[in-house]
Amino acid sequence: MKKFTQIQERAERRKGGATALKKLLPQVATKKKLAAKGDDRYLAMMTKCINQAGFSWKVIERKWPEFEEAFFGFDPFKLGLLAPEQWEAYTSDRRVVRNWQKIKALQ
């Protein structure tokens, strides 16, 4: 396994230097910004990653507004009130990826 410094140096060479590479990296959110995000957004983000795994990301992006609707905006309280039968009903809901393992991960 290569050391991180070797990987970083290679990336810097390929991207035109340390400054150019840094411009390509995403901005890191502050603790204050992260704390301001609601639990629903973290749950939504995790669910999106789970559903993109092994699936077309474009399809998930296109369907995402329907995911938000189907899963009550990812409100943890509302989702916590769903009965097992309601969770199982998502396996036939065309608004979401009808994969039980992915649905269960949200549950």
GROMACS .gro file of N, CA and C in nm:
model
  321
    1MET      N    1   0.084  -0.117   0.000
    1MET     CA    2   0.000   0.000   0.000
    1MET      C    3   0.090   0.124   0.000
    2LYS      N    4   0.051   0.222  -0.080
    2LYS     CA    5   0.129   0.346  -0.089
    2LYS      C    6   0.094   0.440   0.025
    3LYS      N    7   0.191   0.518   0.063
    3LYS     CA    8   0.169   0.619   0.167
    3LYS      C    9   0.087   0.733   0.107
    4PHE      N   10   0.012   0.800   0.194
    4PHE     CA   11  -0.072   0.910   0.147
    4PHE      C   12   0.011   1.019   0.079
    5THR      N   13   0.128   1.047   0.133
    5THR     CA   14   0.211   1.153   0.074
    5THR      C   15   0.247   1.120  -0.071
    6GLN      N   16   0.271   0.993  -0.102
    6GLN     CA   17   0.301   0.953  -0.239
    6GLN      C   18   0.180   0.977  -0.330
    7ILE      N   19   0.064   0.942  -0.280
    7ILE     CA   20  -0.059   0.960  -0.357
    7ILE      C   21  -0.085   1.109  -0.380
    8GLN      N   22  -0.065   1.187  -0.275
    8GLN     CA   23  -0.088   1.332  -0.285
    8GLN      C   24   0.010   1.394  -0.385
    9GLU      N   25   0.137   1.358  -0.378
    9GLU     CA   26   0.237   1.412  -0.471
    9GLU      C   27   0.202   1.377  -0.615
   10ARG      N   28   0.158   1.256  -0.638
   10ARG     CA   29   0.119   1.214  -0.773
   10ARG      C   30   0.000   1.297  -0.822
   11ALA      N   31  -0.098   1.316  -0.736
   11ALA     CA   32  -0.215   1.395  -0.773
   11ALA      C   33  -0.175   1.539  -0.804
   12GLU      N   34  -0.086   1.595  -0.724
   12GLU     CA   35  -0.040   1.732  -0.748
   12GLU      C   36   0.031   1.744  -0.882
   13ARG      N   37   0.114   1.646  -0.916
   13ARG     CA   38   0.181   1.647  -1.047
   13ARG      C   39   0.080   1.641  -1.161
   14ARG      N   40  -0.019   1.556  -1.147
   14ARG     CA   41  -0.119   1.537  -1.253
   14ARG      C   42  -0.212   1.657  -1.269
   15LYS      N   43  -0.236   1.730  -1.161
   15LYS     CA   44  -0.334   1.839  -1.165
   15LYS      C   45  -0.271   1.978  -1.171
   16GLY      N   46  -0.138   1.984  -1.184
   16GLY     CA   47  -0.075   2.114  -1.201
   16GLY      C   48  -0.028   2.181  -1.074
   17GLY      N   49  -0.004   2.106  -0.970
   17GLY     CA   50   0.048   2.162  -0.846
   17GLY      C   51  -0.050   2.154  -0.731
   18ALA      N   52   0.004   2.185  -0.613
   18ALA     CA   53  -0.076   2.175  -0.490
   18ALA      C   54  -0.195   2.270  -0.491
   19THR      N   55  -0.173   2.393  -0.538
   19THR     CA   56  -0.282   2.492  -0.539
   19THR      C   57  -0.393   2.450  -0.634
   20ALA      N   58  -0.355   2.402  -0.753
   20ALA     CA   59  -0.455   2.359  -0.851
   20ALA      C   60  -0.535   2.240  -0.798
   21LEU      N   61  -0.467   2.148  -0.732
   21LEU     CA   62  -0.535   2.032  -0.674
   21LEU      C   63  -0.632   2.075  -0.565
   22LYS      N   64  -0.589   2.168  -0.482
   22LYS     CA   65  -0.674   2.215  -0.372
   22LYS      C   66  -0.803   2.278  -0.425
   23LYS      N   67  -0.795   2.347  -0.538
   23LYS     CA   68  -0.913   2.411  -0.597
   23LYS      C   69  -1.016   2.308  -0.644
   24LEU      N   70  -0.969   2.188  -0.675
   24LEU     CA   71  -1.059   2.081  -0.721
   24LEU      C   72  -1.133   2.011  -0.608
   25LEU      N   73  -1.080   2.025  -0.488
   25LEU     CA   74  -1.140   1.955  -0.373
   25LEU      C   75  -1.262   2.031  -0.322
   26PRO      N   76  -1.360   1.959  -0.269
   26PRO     CA   77  -1.479   2.027  -0.215
   26PRO      C   78  -1.446   2.104  -0.088
   27GLN      N   79  -1.524   2.208  -0.062
   27GLN     CA   80  -1.509   2.284   0.061
   27GLN      C   81  -1.555   2.199   0.179
   28VAL      N   82  -1.480   2.201   0.284
   28VAL     CA   83  -1.516   2.127   0.405
   28VAL      C   84  -1.607   2.217   0.488
   29ALA      N   85  -1.722   2.166   0.524
   29ALA     CA   86  -1.818   2.243   0.604
   29ALA      C   87  -1.766   2.260   0.746
   30THR      N   88  -1.798   2.373   0.804
   30THR     CA   89  -1.760   2.398   0.943
   30THR      C   90  -1.850   2.316   1.036
   31LYS      N   91  -1.807   2.303   1.160
   31LYS     CA   92  -1.888   2.232   1.260
   31LYS      C   93  -2.024   2.300   1.276
   32LYS      N   94  -2.023   2.432   1.269
   32LYS     CA   95  -2.147   2.508   1.284
   32LYS      C   96  -2.245   2.476   1.170
   33LYS      N   97  -2.193   2.470   1.047
   33LYS     CA   98  -2.279   2.439   0.932
   33LYS      C   99  -2.331   2.295   0.941
   34LEU      N  100  -2.244   2.205   0.981
   34LEU     CA  101  -2.286   2.065   0.994
   34LEU      C  102  -2.393   2.049   1.101
   35ALA      N  103  -2.375   2.120   1.212
   35ALA     CA  104  -2.472   2.111   1.322
   35ALA      C  105  -2.607   2.172   1.283
   36ALA      N  106  -2.605   2.267   1.189
   36ALA     CA  107  -2.729   2.333   1.146
   36ALA      C  108  -2.814   2.245   1.057
   37LYS      N  109  -2.752   2.143   0.997
   37LYS     CA  110  -2.830   2.051   0.912
   37LYS      C  111  -2.918   1.965   1.000
   38GLY      N  112  -3.038   1.943   0.954
   38GLY     CA  113  -3.130   1.859   1.030
   38GLY      C  114  -3.101   1.711   1.011
   39ASP      N  115  -3.151   1.632   1.104
   39ASP     CA  116  -3.134   1.486   1.095
   39ASP      C  117  -3.193   1.432   0.965
   40ASP      N  118  -3.299   1.496   0.915
   40ASP     CA  119  -3.362   1.451   0.791
   40ASP      C  120  -3.265   1.459   0.674
   41ARG      N  121  -3.179   1.560   0.672
   41ARG     CA  122  -3.084   1.576   0.561
   41ARG      C  123  -2.974   1.471   0.568
   42TYR      N  124  -2.931   1.438   0.690
   42TYR     CA  125  -2.830   1.333   0.703
   42TYR      C  126  -2.888   1.198   0.662
   43LEU      N  127  -3.012   1.172   0.702
   43LEU     CA  128  -3.078   1.047   0.666
   43LEU      C  129  -3.098   1.041   0.514
   44ALA      N  130  -3.135   1.153   0.454
   44ALA     CA  131  -3.153   1.159   0.309
   44ALA      C  132  -3.021   1.131   0.238
   45MET      N  133  -2.913   1.192   0.286
   45MET     CA  134  -2.782   1.175   0.224
   45MET      C  135  -2.737   1.029   0.232
   46MET      N  136  -2.755   0.967   0.348
   46MET     CA  137  -2.716   0.827   0.364
   46MET      C  138  -2.800   0.738   0.273
   47THR      N  139  -2.929   0.767   0.265
   47THR     CA  140  -3.018   0.687   0.181
   47THR      C  141  -2.980   0.700   0.034
   48LYS      N  142  -2.944   0.820  -0.007
   48LYS     CA  143  -2.904   0.841  -0.146
   48LYS      C  144  -2.780   0.759  -0.178
   49CYS      N  145  -2.681   0.761  -0.089
   49CYS     CA  146  -2.559   0.683  -0.110
   49CYS      C  147  -2.589   0.534  -0.117
   50ILE      N  148  -2.673   0.487  -0.029
   50ILE     CA  149  -2.711   0.345  -0.028
   50ILE      C  150  -2.777   0.307  -0.159
   51ASN      N  151  -2.865   0.391  -0.209
   51ASN     CA  152  -2.938   0.359  -0.332
   51ASN      C  153  -2.853   0.377  -0.457
   52GLN      N  154  -2.752   0.461  -0.452
   52GLN     CA  155  -2.663   0.478  -0.566
   52GLN      C  156  -2.568   0.359  -0.580
   53ALA      N  157  -2.540   0.291  -0.470
   53ALA     CA  158  -2.448   0.178  -0.473
   53ALA      C  159  -2.502   0.068  -0.563
   54GLY      N  160  -2.427   0.035  -0.665
   54GLY     CA  161  -2.467  -0.071  -0.757
   54GLY      C  162  -2.582  -0.035  -0.848
   55PHE      N  163  -2.608   0.094  -0.865
   55PHE     CA  164  -2.723   0.139  -0.943
   55PHE      C  165  -2.680   0.262  -1.022
   56SER      N  166  -2.754   0.297  -1.124
   56SER     CA  167  -2.725   0.416  -1.203
   56SER      C  168  -2.750   0.542  -1.119
   57TRP      N  169  -2.647   0.622  -1.101
   57TRP     CA  170  -2.660   0.744  -1.022
   57TRP      C  171  -2.757   0.840  -1.088
   58LYS      N  172  -2.759   0.841  -1.221
   58LYS     CA  173  -2.851   0.930  -1.293
   58LYS      C  174  -2.996   0.894  -1.264
   59VAL      N  175  -3.025   0.767  -1.256
   59VAL     CA  176  -3.162   0.722  -1.225
   59VAL      C  177  -3.201   0.769  -1.085
   60ILE      N  178  -3.110   0.753  -0.990
   60ILE     CA  179  -3.140   0.796  -0.852
   60ILE      C  180  -3.161   0.947  -0.848
   61GLU      N  181  -3.077   1.022  -0.917
   61GLU     CA  182  -3.093   1.169  -0.920
   61GLU      C  183  -3.229   1.206  -0.978
   62ARG      N  184  -3.267   1.141  -1.085
   62ARG     CA  185  -3.395   1.170  -1.151
   62ARG      C  186  -3.513   1.136  -1.060
   63LYS      N  187  -3.501   1.028  -0.985
   63LYS     CA  188  -3.610   0.982  -0.898
   63LYS      C  189  -3.608   1.048  -0.760
   64TRP      N  190  -3.502   1.124  -0.729
   64TRP     CA  191  -3.486   1.171  -0.592
   64TRP      C  192  -3.604   1.250  -0.537
   65PRO      N  193  -3.667   1.339  -0.613
   65PRO     CA  194  -3.785   1.408  -0.557
   65PRO      C  195  -3.895   1.310  -0.515
   66GLU      N  196  -3.906   1.199  -0.587
   66GLU     CA  197  -4.006   1.098  -0.551
   66GLU      C  198  -3.966   1.024  -0.424
   67PHE      N  199  -3.837   1.002  -0.404
   67PHE     CA  200  -3.788   0.943  -0.279
   67PHE      C  201  -3.827   1.033  -0.162
   68GLU      N  202  -3.801   1.163  -0.179
   68GLU     CA  203  -3.832   1.260  -0.074
   68GLU      C  204  -3.980   1.254  -0.038
   69GLU      N  205  -4.064   1.245  -0.140
   69GLU     CA  206  -4.209   1.238  -0.117
   69GLU      C  207  -4.247   1.107  -0.049
   70ALA      N  208  -4.198   0.997  -0.102
   70ALA     CA  209  -4.235   0.864  -0.051
   70ALA      C  210  -4.192   0.845   0.095
   71PHE      N  211  -4.077   0.900   0.129
   71PHE     CA  212  -4.023   0.880   0.264
   71PHE      C  213  -4.042   1.004   0.353
   72PHE      N  214  -4.148   1.079   0.327
   72PHE     CA  215  -4.188   1.191   0.414
   72PHE      C  216  -4.075   1.290   0.441
   73GLY      N  217  -3.999   1.321   0.334
   73GLY     CA  218  -3.888   1.416   0.352
   73GLY      C  219  -3.779   1.364   0.443
   74PHE      N  220  -3.778   1.233   0.465
   74PHE     CA  221  -3.680   1.166   0.551
   74PHE      C  222  -3.688   1.212   0.697
   75ASP      N  223  -3.807   1.249   0.737
   75ASP     CA  224  -3.831   1.289   0.876
   75ASP      C  225  -3.820   1.164   0.964
   76PRO      N  226  -3.717   1.155   1.049
   76PRO     CA  227  -3.698   1.035   1.131
   76PRO      C  228  -3.819   1.001   1.219
   77PHE      N  229  -3.886   1.103   1.271
   77PHE     CA  230  -4.002   1.078   1.357
   77PHE      C  231  -4.114   1.011   1.278
   78LYS      N  232  -4.146   1.065   1.161
   78LYS     CA  233  -4.253   1.008   1.078
   78LYS      C  234  -4.218   0.867   1.032
   79LEU      N  235  -4.094   0.847   0.991
   79LEU     CA  236  -4.052   0.714   0.946
   79LEU      C  237  -4.056   0.614   1.060
   80GLY      N  238  -4.027   0.661   1.180
   80GLY     CA  239  -4.030   0.574   1.297
   80GLY      C  240  -4.170   0.524   1.333
   81LEU      N  241  -4.271   0.593   1.282
   81LEU     CA  242  -4.410   0.554   1.310
   81LEU      C  243  -4.465   0.450   1.212
   82LEU      N  244  -4.390   0.423   1.105
   82LEU     CA  245  -4.440   0.328   1.005
   82LEU      C  246  -4.443   0.185   1.059
   83ALA      N  247  -4.551   0.117   1.028
   83ALA     CA  248  -4.566  -0.024   1.066
   83ALA      C  249  -4.485  -0.111   0.969
   84PRO      N  250  -4.448  -0.232   1.009
   84PRO     CA  251  -4.372  -0.321   0.921
   84PRO      C  252  -4.438  -0.339   0.783
   85GLU      N  253  -4.571  -0.345   0.780
   85GLU     CA  254  -4.642  -0.363   0.653
   85GLU      C  255  -4.621  -0.243   0.561
   86GLN      N  256  -4.613  -0.125   0.621
   86GLN     CA  257  -4.591  -0.004   0.542
   86GLN      C  258  -4.451  -0.004   0.481
   87TRP      N  259  -4.353  -0.052   0.556
   87TRP     CA  260  -4.217  -0.063   0.503
   87TRP      C  261  -4.216  -0.163   0.388
   88GLU      N  262  -4.282  -0.275   0.406
   88GLU     CA  263  -4.286  -0.378   0.302
   88GLU      C  264  -4.355  -0.327   0.176
   89ALA      N  265  -4.450  -0.236   0.191
   89ALA     CA  266  -4.522  -0.181   0.076
   89ALA      C  267  -4.428  -0.103  -0.017
   90TYR      N  268  -4.317  -0.055   0.035
   90TYR     CA  269  -4.221   0.017  -0.049
   90TYR      C  270  -4.161  -0.074  -0.157
   91THR      N  271  -4.166  -0.205  -0.137
   91THR     CA  272  -4.111  -0.296  -0.237
   91THR      C  273  -4.194  -0.298  -0.365
   92SER      N  274  -4.312  -0.238  -0.361
   92SER     CA  275  -4.393  -0.227  -0.483
   92SER      C  276  -4.424  -0.080  -0.517
   93ASP      N  277  -4.355   0.011  -0.452
   93ASP     CA  278  -4.376   0.155  -0.474
   93ASP      C  279  -4.282   0.203  -0.585
   94ARG      N  280  -4.337   0.245  -0.697
   94ARG     CA  281  -4.257   0.285  -0.814
   94ARG      C  282  -4.178   0.414  -0.792
   95ARG      N  283  -4.206   0.486  -0.686
   95ARG     CA  284  -4.134   0.610  -0.660
   95ARG      C  285  -3.992   0.586  -0.610
   96VAL      N  286  -3.966   0.466  -0.560
   96VAL     CA  287  -3.836   0.436  -0.499
   96VAL      C  288  -3.776   0.312  -0.564
   97VAL      N  289  -3.649   0.284  -0.531
   97VAL     CA  290  -3.586   0.159  -0.574
   97VAL      C  291  -3.648   0.049  -0.490
   98ARG      N  292  -3.710  -0.046  -0.555
   98ARG     CA  293  -3.788  -0.149  -0.485
   98ARG      C  294  -3.700  -0.269  -0.444
   99ASN      N  295  -3.595  -0.238  -0.373
   99ASN     CA  296  -3.502  -0.340  -0.326
   99ASN      C  297  -3.513  -0.346  -0.174
  100TRP      N  298  -3.555  -0.460  -0.122
  100TRP     CA  299  -3.583  -0.472   0.020
  100TRP      C  300  -3.462  -0.437   0.107
  101GLN      N  301  -3.342  -0.479   0.066
  101GLN     CA  302  -3.223  -0.451   0.147
  101GLN      C  303  -3.199  -0.300   0.158
  102LYS      N  304  -3.220  -0.229   0.048
  102LYS     CA  305  -3.200  -0.083   0.049
  102LYS      C  306  -3.309  -0.015   0.133
  103ILE      N  307  -3.430  -0.063   0.122
  103ILE     CA  308  -3.541  -0.008   0.201
  103ILE      C  309  -3.517  -0.035   0.349
  104LYS      N  310  -3.477  -0.157   0.380
  104LYS     CA  311  -3.453  -0.196   0.519
  104LYS      C  312  -3.340  -0.113   0.582
  105ALA      N  313  -3.241  -0.075   0.500
  105ALA     CA  314  -3.131   0.008   0.551
  105ALA      C  315  -3.182   0.142   0.602
  106LEU      N  316  -3.286   0.194   0.540
  106LEU     CA  317  -3.347   0.320   0.584
  106LEU      C  318  -3.430   0.299   0.710
  107GLN      N  319  -3.494   0.184   0.718
  107GLN     CA  320  -3.581   0.153   0.831
  107GLN      C  321  -3.502   0.158   0.959
   0.00000   0.00000   0.00000
